[in-house]
Amino acid sequence: MTALAEHSVEMPADLHADRTPERNLRRPVKPAAERPDDDHTRPPSIADVLDARRLLAAHLDETPVRTYPALDAAVHDAGATDIALTIKHENLQPTGAFKVRGALNLLLRSTDAERARGVVAYSTGNHAQAVAYAARATGTACTIVMPQDPNPAKAQAVRELGAELVLHGTTFDDAATHATHLAETTGARLVGAAGDTRILAGVATAYLDLLTAAPDLDVLVVPVGGGSGAAGACTAAAAVAPGCEIIAVQSEASPSAHASWRTGTIQRLPNTSRAEGLATGTGFPLTQHVMRTHLTDFRTVTDQQIRHAQWTLLTTARTVAEGAGAAALAAVLADPARFAGRRVGIAVTGGNASPDELREVVALATTAR
């Protein structure tokens, strides 16, 4: 096997116990009954995550978990000697990112009355596609608000999924304000990316699957925008791998989640990162609560370090990652001694890089030679 070969990590047999040929027919799965007074702003439990995995199994294929000797070698050469990286490919979801797990887990549990009201969501891209995808799957009218000048690939995907796309403002926070206004005036349901138990439980299934496939990991490194991924990783690891450290990473150009975690209070800060999935200007109370309970550490990296990590994934793992999808690897490369000799799990959380973004990655790598 050549140095560029990858190794698939086999999932334990119990995880595939229901993987019969009939599964490809996408048979309906009835969600677990919910009490009318159920609090959907509480932290998810592992029972919520397991129920979400059961529900999503009928709608989403398992994404691969792989190792890449060439990637390990590149990170070893950067200073992380004897590191062993395990990669979860959420970039291979039907929407190109992990967030579809949370949106489907939420909307599949909607009542007929809730679906009739429709939904409004706000996003810089991946949450938008996730909600549009879930809305189409459940027959729910959907309006998506994105900032002006969005990633064209993500905007086009939203339109192709049948959602109405509204462009407003210049930042994630501008889009959130306008989406809230639309929901209030139309009666539609507002779907944020990081404030609902069901969304966090759905997202957590990605990290539950990773920890099931690779139960001996020493540390998970997780990118943070709103924090649903990190909160999901914390929830899964606390239940099935309590000795595994969880380290979050955010762009230093959009550090609100990092500052909120460090200070213990919700912070609103400048939001200028070019990594769309990390570009939020405020911390979110629910995900911050979960992260403060379980997170081991929280790091920041530069956008340039993220671009370098994208190039590393492209050239050593043949993986196209958008900025947020490469941020976890950027954290490892930025502090290699921290991860030397350790078994490190990373999810490539998204692969929806725009053509301009990819050109920037290649130009940066070429200039650095």
Short mmCIF file of C-alpha atoms in Angstrom, two decimals:
data_model
loop_
_atom_site.label_atom_id
_atom_site.label_comp_id
_atom_site.label_asym_id
_atom_site.label_seq_id
_atom_site.Cartn_x
_atom_site.Cartn_y
_atom_site.Cartn_z
CA MET A 1 0.00 0.00 0.00
CA THR A 2 1.35 3.44 -0.91
CA ALA A 3 1.84 6.30 1.49
CA LEU A 4 -1.28 7.99 0.10
CA ALA A 5 -3.53 5.05 0.81
CA GLU A 6 -6.29 5.40 3.31
CA HIS A 7 -7.61 2.87 5.78
CA SER A 8 -11.29 2.46 6.53
CA VAL A 9 -12.16 1.96 10.18
CA GLU A 10 -14.73 -0.78 10.55
CA MET A 11 -17.85 0.02 12.53
CA PRO A 12 -18.70 -2.54 15.25
CA ALA A 13 -21.28 -5.11 14.24
CA ASP A 14 -23.96 -3.79 16.57
CA LEU A 15 -23.93 -0.44 14.79
CA HIS A 16 -24.78 -2.19 11.52
CA ALA A 17 -27.33 -4.56 13.02
CA ASP A 18 -30.23 -2.92 11.13
CA ARG A 19 -28.30 -2.42 7.86
CA THR A 20 -30.48 -4.72 5.77
CA PRO A 21 -31.05 -4.21 2.02
CA GLU A 22 -34.54 -2.90 2.81
CA ARG A 23 -32.93 0.06 4.57
CA ASN A 24 -32.18 1.59 1.18
CA LEU A 25 -35.93 2.05 0.71
CA ARG A 26 -35.78 4.65 3.48
CA ARG A 27 -38.60 3.12 5.51
CA PRO A 28 -40.33 5.63 7.81
CA VAL A 29 -39.22 5.47 11.43
CA LYS A 30 -41.59 6.79 14.07
CA PRO A 31 -39.92 9.31 16.39
CA ALA A 32 -40.08 8.63 20.09
CA ALA A 33 -43.11 10.18 21.73
CA GLU A 34 -42.56 13.65 23.16
CA ARG A 35 -44.38 15.11 26.11
CA PRO A 36 -46.29 18.32 25.36
CA ASP A 37 -44.25 20.05 28.07
CA ASP A 38 -40.88 18.70 26.93
CA ASP A 39 -38.20 21.39 27.26
CA HIS A 40 -36.34 21.62 23.96
CA THR A 41 -33.84 24.14 25.30
CA ARG A 42 -32.24 21.72 27.76
CA PRO A 43 -28.88 20.00 27.13
CA PRO A 44 -29.34 16.73 25.26
CA SER A 45 -28.91 13.42 27.06
CA ILE A 46 -27.30 10.33 25.61
CA ALA A 47 -30.83 8.89 25.38
CA ASP A 48 -31.73 11.80 23.07
CA VAL A 49 -28.66 11.05 20.96
CA LEU A 50 -29.40 7.34 20.71
CA ASP A 51 -33.00 8.08 19.73
CA ALA A 52 -31.76 10.53 17.10
CA ARG A 53 -29.39 7.92 15.68
CA ARG A 54 -32.25 5.43 15.42
CA LEU A 55 -34.43 7.98 13.62
CA LEU A 56 -31.71 9.24 11.26
CA ALA A 57 -30.61 5.74 10.23
CA ALA A 58 -33.59 5.54 7.88
CA HIS A 59 -32.70 8.83 6.20
CA LEU A 60 -28.91 9.20 6.11
CA ASP A 61 -26.17 6.76 5.11
CA GLU A 62 -23.26 6.24 7.46
CA THR A 63 -20.31 8.48 6.62
CA PRO A 64 -16.85 6.87 6.46
CA VAL A 65 -14.29 6.87 9.26
CA ARG A 66 -10.78 6.60 7.83
CA THR A 67 -7.10 6.94 8.58
CA TYR A 68 -4.49 8.31 6.18
CA PRO A 69 -0.80 7.47 6.60
CA ALA A 70 0.19 10.43 4.41
CA LEU A 71 -1.79 12.82 6.62
CA ASP A 72 -0.21 11.37 9.77
CA ALA A 73 3.20 11.81 8.16
CA ALA A 74 2.52 15.46 7.28
CA VAL A 75 1.39 16.24 10.81
CA HIS A 76 4.33 14.27 12.22
CA ASP A 77 6.69 16.39 10.11
CA ALA A 78 5.03 19.51 11.55
CA GLY A 79 6.03 18.37 15.05
CA ALA A 80 3.24 16.05 16.24
CA THR A 81 5.46 12.99 16.44
CA ASP A 82 3.77 9.59 16.57
CA ILE A 83 0.30 11.09 16.14
CA ALA A 84 -2.51 8.85 14.89
CA LEU A 85 -5.35 10.76 13.24
CA THR A 86 -8.81 9.31 12.61
CA ILE A 87 -11.04 11.26 10.22
CA LYS A 88 -14.85 11.25 10.12
CA HIS A 89 -16.07 12.35 6.68
CA GLU A 90 -19.16 14.47 7.31
CA ASN A 91 -18.28 16.30 4.10
CA LEU A 92 -19.92 13.31 2.36
CA GLN A 93 -23.39 14.01 3.75
CA PRO A 94 -26.03 14.76 1.07
CA THR A 95 -25.78 18.47 1.91
CA GLY A 96 -21.98 18.33 2.20
CA ALA A 97 -21.94 18.99 5.95
CA PHE A 98 -22.81 17.53 9.34
CA LYS A 99 -25.64 19.93 10.13
CA VAL A 100 -28.18 17.90 8.17
CA ARG A 101 -28.25 15.52 11.14
CA GLY A 102 -29.65 18.16 13.47
CA ALA A 103 -32.14 19.65 11.02
CA LEU A 104 -33.58 16.26 10.12
CA ASN A 105 -33.83 15.19 13.75
CA LEU A 106 -35.80 18.36 14.47
CA LEU A 107 -38.16 18.49 11.48
CA LEU A 108 -38.89 14.77 11.34
CA ARG A 109 -40.44 15.22 14.80
CA SER A 110 -42.66 18.12 13.72
CA THR A 111 -46.43 17.87 13.97
CA ASP A 112 -48.65 18.45 10.97
CA ALA A 113 -49.60 21.83 12.44
CA GLU A 114 -45.94 22.82 12.81
CA ARG A 115 -45.19 21.80 9.23
CA ALA A 116 -48.15 23.84 8.00
CA ARG A 117 -46.69 26.95 9.67
CA GLY A 118 -43.42 26.53 7.79
CA VAL A 119 -39.92 27.31 9.02
CA VAL A 120 -37.50 30.22 8.81
CA ALA A 121 -33.77 29.66 9.33
CA TYR A 122 -30.69 31.87 9.21
CA SER A 123 -27.20 30.80 8.31
CA THR A 124 -23.98 31.53 6.45
CA GLY A 125 -24.56 28.33 4.53
CA ASN A 126 -24.48 24.82 5.97
CA HIS A 127 -27.34 25.18 8.46
CA ALA A 128 -29.32 26.78 5.62
CA GLN A 129 -28.81 23.76 3.37
CA ALA A 130 -29.57 21.39 6.23
CA VAL A 131 -32.90 23.02 7.06
CA ALA A 132 -33.84 23.30 3.37
CA TYR A 133 -33.04 19.60 2.89
CA ALA A 134 -35.03 18.56 5.96
CA ALA A 135 -37.92 20.82 4.99
CA ARG A 136 -38.13 19.21 1.55
CA ALA A 137 -37.98 15.74 3.13
CA THR A 138 -40.88 16.57 5.45
CA GLY A 139 -43.02 18.69 3.12
CA THR A 140 -42.45 21.88 5.11
CA ALA A 141 -42.44 25.36 3.56
CA CYS A 142 -39.02 26.91 4.17
CA THR A 143 -37.50 30.39 4.04
CA ILE A 144 -33.75 30.81 4.48
CA VAL A 145 -32.07 34.10 5.36
CA MET A 146 -28.38 34.46 4.48
CA PRO A 147 -26.10 37.51 4.51
CA GLN A 148 -25.54 39.34 1.26
CA ASP A 149 -22.82 37.90 -1.00
CA PRO A 150 -23.06 34.31 0.31
CA ASN A 151 -21.02 31.35 -0.81
CA PRO A 152 -22.58 30.88 -4.27
CA ALA A 153 -22.52 27.09 -4.08
CA LYS A 154 -24.40 27.11 -0.78
CA ALA A 155 -26.92 29.69 -1.97
CA GLN A 156 -27.60 27.72 -5.15
CA ALA A 157 -28.04 24.51 -3.16
CA VAL A 158 -30.65 26.19 -0.95
CA ARG A 159 -32.61 27.29 -4.02
CA GLU A 160 -32.34 23.85 -5.64
CA LEU A 161 -33.75 22.28 -2.48
CA GLY A 162 -36.90 24.34 -2.95
CA ALA A 163 -36.47 26.91 -0.20
CA GLU A 164 -37.09 30.62 -0.60
CA LEU A 165 -33.77 32.43 -0.20
CA VAL A 166 -33.67 35.92 1.31
CA LEU A 167 -30.37 37.83 1.39
CA HIS A 168 -30.10 40.40 4.17
CA GLY A 169 -27.26 42.28 5.86
CA THR A 170 -23.56 41.54 5.79
CA THR A 171 -23.10 39.14 8.72
CA PHE A 172 -24.59 36.08 10.37
CA ASP A 173 -26.01 38.32 13.08
CA ASP A 174 -27.78 40.56 10.54
CA ALA A 175 -29.37 37.49 8.98
CA ALA A 176 -30.45 36.22 12.40
CA THR A 177 -32.19 39.49 13.23
CA HIS A 178 -34.08 39.53 9.94
CA ALA A 179 -35.06 35.86 10.20
CA THR A 180 -36.46 36.49 13.68
CA HIS A 181 -38.53 39.36 12.28
CA LEU A 182 -39.85 37.20 9.45
CA ALA A 183 -40.84 34.42 11.86
CA GLU A 184 -42.64 36.86 14.13
CA THR A 185 -44.58 38.46 11.29
CA THR A 186 -45.49 35.27 9.38
CA GLY A 187 -46.02 32.84 12.24
CA ALA A 188 -43.39 30.47 10.84
CA ARG A 189 -41.18 28.50 13.17
CA LEU A 190 -37.70 29.97 13.71
CA VAL A 191 -34.96 27.32 13.46
CA GLY A 192 -31.60 28.41 14.82
CA ALA A 193 -28.47 26.33 14.58
CA ALA A 194 -27.57 25.96 18.24
CA GLY A 195 -30.52 26.48 20.56
CA ASP A 196 -32.64 23.34 20.37
CA THR A 197 -32.08 20.02 22.13
CA ARG A 198 -33.15 18.07 19.05
CA ILE A 199 -30.65 19.79 16.80
CA LEU A 200 -27.80 19.17 19.25
CA ALA A 201 -28.84 15.52 19.69
CA GLY A 202 -28.89 15.01 15.94
CA VAL A 203 -25.46 16.57 15.47
CA ALA A 204 -24.10 14.49 18.35
CA THR A 205 -24.75 11.30 16.38
CA ALA A 206 -21.74 12.13 14.18
CA TYR A 207 -19.41 12.01 17.17
CA LEU A 208 -21.16 9.02 18.70
CA ASP A 209 -20.50 7.17 15.44
CA LEU A 210 -16.87 8.30 15.41
CA LEU A 211 -16.31 7.17 19.00
CA THR A 212 -18.03 3.86 18.27
CA ALA A 213 -15.75 3.26 15.29
CA ALA A 214 -12.63 4.44 17.15
CA PRO A 215 -13.24 3.84 20.88
CA ASP A 216 -9.59 4.29 21.86
CA LEU A 217 -9.26 7.97 20.89
CA ASP A 218 -7.43 10.18 23.35
CA VAL A 219 -8.85 13.47 22.10
CA LEU A 220 -11.48 14.90 19.77
CA VAL A 221 -10.80 18.29 18.17
CA VAL A 222 -14.01 20.05 17.13
CA PRO A 223 -14.61 23.29 15.18
CA VAL A 224 -16.98 25.83 16.70
CA GLY A 225 -19.23 28.45 15.17
CA GLY A 226 -22.44 28.30 17.18
CA GLY A 227 -21.14 25.27 19.05
CA SER A 228 -23.61 22.52 18.14
CA GLY A 229 -20.79 20.21 17.02
CA ALA A 230 -18.72 20.72 20.16
CA ALA A 231 -21.78 20.32 22.38
CA GLY A 232 -22.64 17.13 20.51
CA ALA A 233 -19.10 15.80 20.89
CA CYS A 234 -19.18 16.58 24.61
CA THR A 235 -22.50 14.78 25.06
CA ALA A 236 -21.40 11.67 23.18
CA ALA A 237 -17.96 11.44 24.78
CA ALA A 238 -19.27 11.94 28.31
CA ALA A 239 -21.44 8.86 27.86
CA VAL A 240 -19.27 6.44 25.88
CA ALA A 241 -15.68 7.74 26.19
CA PRO A 242 -15.39 9.77 29.39
CA GLY A 243 -11.59 9.68 29.27
CA CYS A 244 -11.48 11.32 25.84
CA GLU A 245 -10.58 15.01 25.88
CA ILE A 246 -12.68 17.44 23.83
CA ILE A 247 -10.84 20.47 22.45
CA ALA A 248 -12.76 23.16 20.58
CA VAL A 249 -11.33 25.52 17.97
CA GLN A 250 -12.59 28.76 16.45
CA SER A 251 -11.12 31.36 14.13
CA GLU A 252 -9.48 34.21 16.00
CA ALA A 253 -11.23 36.53 13.52
CA SER A 254 -14.63 35.45 14.93
CA PRO A 255 -13.84 34.55 18.55
CA SER A 256 -17.18 35.05 20.31
CA ALA A 257 -17.70 31.39 21.32
CA HIS A 258 -14.10 31.14 22.52
CA ALA A 259 -14.42 34.34 24.58
CA SER A 260 -17.80 33.26 25.97
CA TRP A 261 -16.32 29.96 27.15
CA ARG A 262 -13.22 31.61 28.64
CA THR A 263 -15.17 34.28 30.54
CA GLY A 264 -18.23 32.24 31.47
CA THR A 265 -20.56 34.91 30.03
CA ILE A 266 -22.06 35.32 26.57
CA GLN A 267 -19.85 37.63 24.51
CA ARG A 268 -20.62 39.56 21.31
CA LEU A 269 -17.44 40.28 19.35
CA PRO A 270 -16.32 41.31 15.85
CA ASN A 271 -17.09 38.63 13.30
CA THR A 272 -14.78 38.73 10.28
CA SER A 273 -13.59 35.17 9.64
CA ARG A 274 -13.61 33.99 6.04
CA ALA A 275 -14.41 30.48 7.31
CA GLU A 276 -18.19 30.73 7.00
CA GLY A 277 -19.02 27.91 9.38
CA LEU A 278 -17.04 29.58 12.17
CA ALA A 279 -18.28 33.12 11.51
CA THR A 280 -20.64 33.92 14.35
CA GLY A 281 -20.58 37.11 16.38
CA THR A 282 -22.04 35.83 19.64
CA GLY A 283 -21.95 32.83 21.94
CA PHE A 284 -25.09 30.71 22.31
CA PRO A 285 -26.37 29.92 25.83
CA LEU A 286 -27.30 26.26 25.34
CA THR A 287 -24.10 25.16 23.63
CA GLN A 288 -21.98 27.25 25.98
CA HIS A 289 -23.60 25.51 28.94
CA VAL A 290 -22.72 22.08 27.55
CA MET A 291 -19.19 23.13 26.62
CA ARG A 292 -18.50 24.66 30.04
CA THR A 293 -19.52 21.36 31.62
CA HIS A 294 -17.44 19.02 29.46
CA LEU A 295 -14.91 20.84 27.29
CA THR A 296 -11.23 20.28 28.08
CA ASP A 297 -9.84 23.30 26.23
CA PHE A 298 -10.69 25.91 23.61
CA ARG A 299 -8.16 27.19 21.06
CA THR A 300 -8.18 29.76 18.27
CA VAL A 301 -6.40 29.66 14.93
CA THR A 302 -5.92 32.17 12.13
CA ASP A 303 -7.77 32.02 8.85
CA GLN A 304 -4.42 31.50 7.15
CA GLN A 305 -3.74 28.45 9.34
CA ILE A 306 -7.14 27.14 8.34
CA ARG A 307 -6.31 27.57 4.65
CA HIS A 308 -3.06 25.64 5.19
CA ALA A 309 -5.03 22.82 6.84
CA GLN A 310 -7.40 22.74 3.86
CA TRP A 311 -4.39 22.28 1.57
CA THR A 312 -3.02 19.53 3.79
CA LEU A 313 -6.31 17.62 3.67
CA LEU A 314 -6.51 18.07 -0.09
CA THR A 315 -3.00 16.80 -0.77
CA THR A 316 -2.68 14.03 1.83
CA ALA A 317 -6.24 12.74 2.20
CA ARG A 318 -7.72 13.75 -1.17
CA THR A 319 -10.43 15.56 0.77
CA VAL A 320 -12.02 18.87 -0.16
CA ALA A 321 -12.81 20.66 3.10
CA GLU A 322 -14.31 24.09 3.54
CA GLY A 323 -12.67 26.33 6.12
CA ALA A 324 -14.69 25.17 9.11
CA GLY A 325 -14.20 21.56 8.03
CA ALA A 326 -10.42 21.98 8.23
CA ALA A 327 -10.30 24.03 11.44
CA ALA A 328 -9.78 21.01 13.71
CA LEU A 329 -6.72 19.96 11.72
CA ALA A 330 -5.52 23.58 11.81
CA ALA A 331 -5.57 23.44 15.61
CA VAL A 332 -3.44 20.30 15.59
CA LEU A 333 -0.93 21.81 13.15
CA ALA A 334 -0.81 25.06 15.16
CA ASP A 335 0.27 23.27 18.35
CA PRO A 336 1.72 19.93 17.31
CA ALA A 337 3.45 19.20 20.61
CA ARG A 338 0.03 19.21 22.32
CA PHE A 339 -1.03 16.23 20.20
CA ALA A 340 2.22 14.29 19.80
CA GLY A 341 1.91 10.59 20.58
CA ARG A 342 -1.88 10.79 20.84
CA ARG A 343 -4.80 9.23 19.00
CA VAL A 344 -6.75 12.19 17.69
CA GLY A 345 -10.23 12.19 16.18
CA ILE A 346 -11.36 14.87 13.74
CA ALA A 347 -14.55 15.32 11.75
CA VAL A 348 -14.26 17.06 8.41
CA THR A 349 -17.52 18.81 9.19
CA GLY A 350 -18.13 20.25 5.75
CA GLY A 351 -16.86 20.21 2.19
CA ASN A 352 -18.81 23.11 0.67
CA ALA A 353 -15.84 25.23 -0.35
CA SER A 354 -16.55 27.86 -2.98
CA PRO A 355 -14.41 28.14 -6.13
CA ASP A 356 -12.91 31.40 -4.81
CA GLU A 357 -12.04 29.69 -1.52
CA LEU A 358 -10.29 26.82 -3.28
CA ARG A 359 -8.35 29.22 -5.47
CA GLU A 360 -7.22 31.04 -2.32
CA VAL A 361 -6.09 27.75 -0.75
CA VAL A 362 -4.04 26.82 -3.81
CA ALA A 363 -2.56 30.31 -4.14
CA LEU A 364 -1.53 30.37 -0.49
CA ALA A 365 0.12 26.96 -0.76
CA THR A 366 1.92 27.95 -3.96
CA THR A 367 3.20 31.18 -2.40
CA ALA A 368 4.44 29.34 0.69
CA ARG A 369 6.69 27.02 -1.34
#
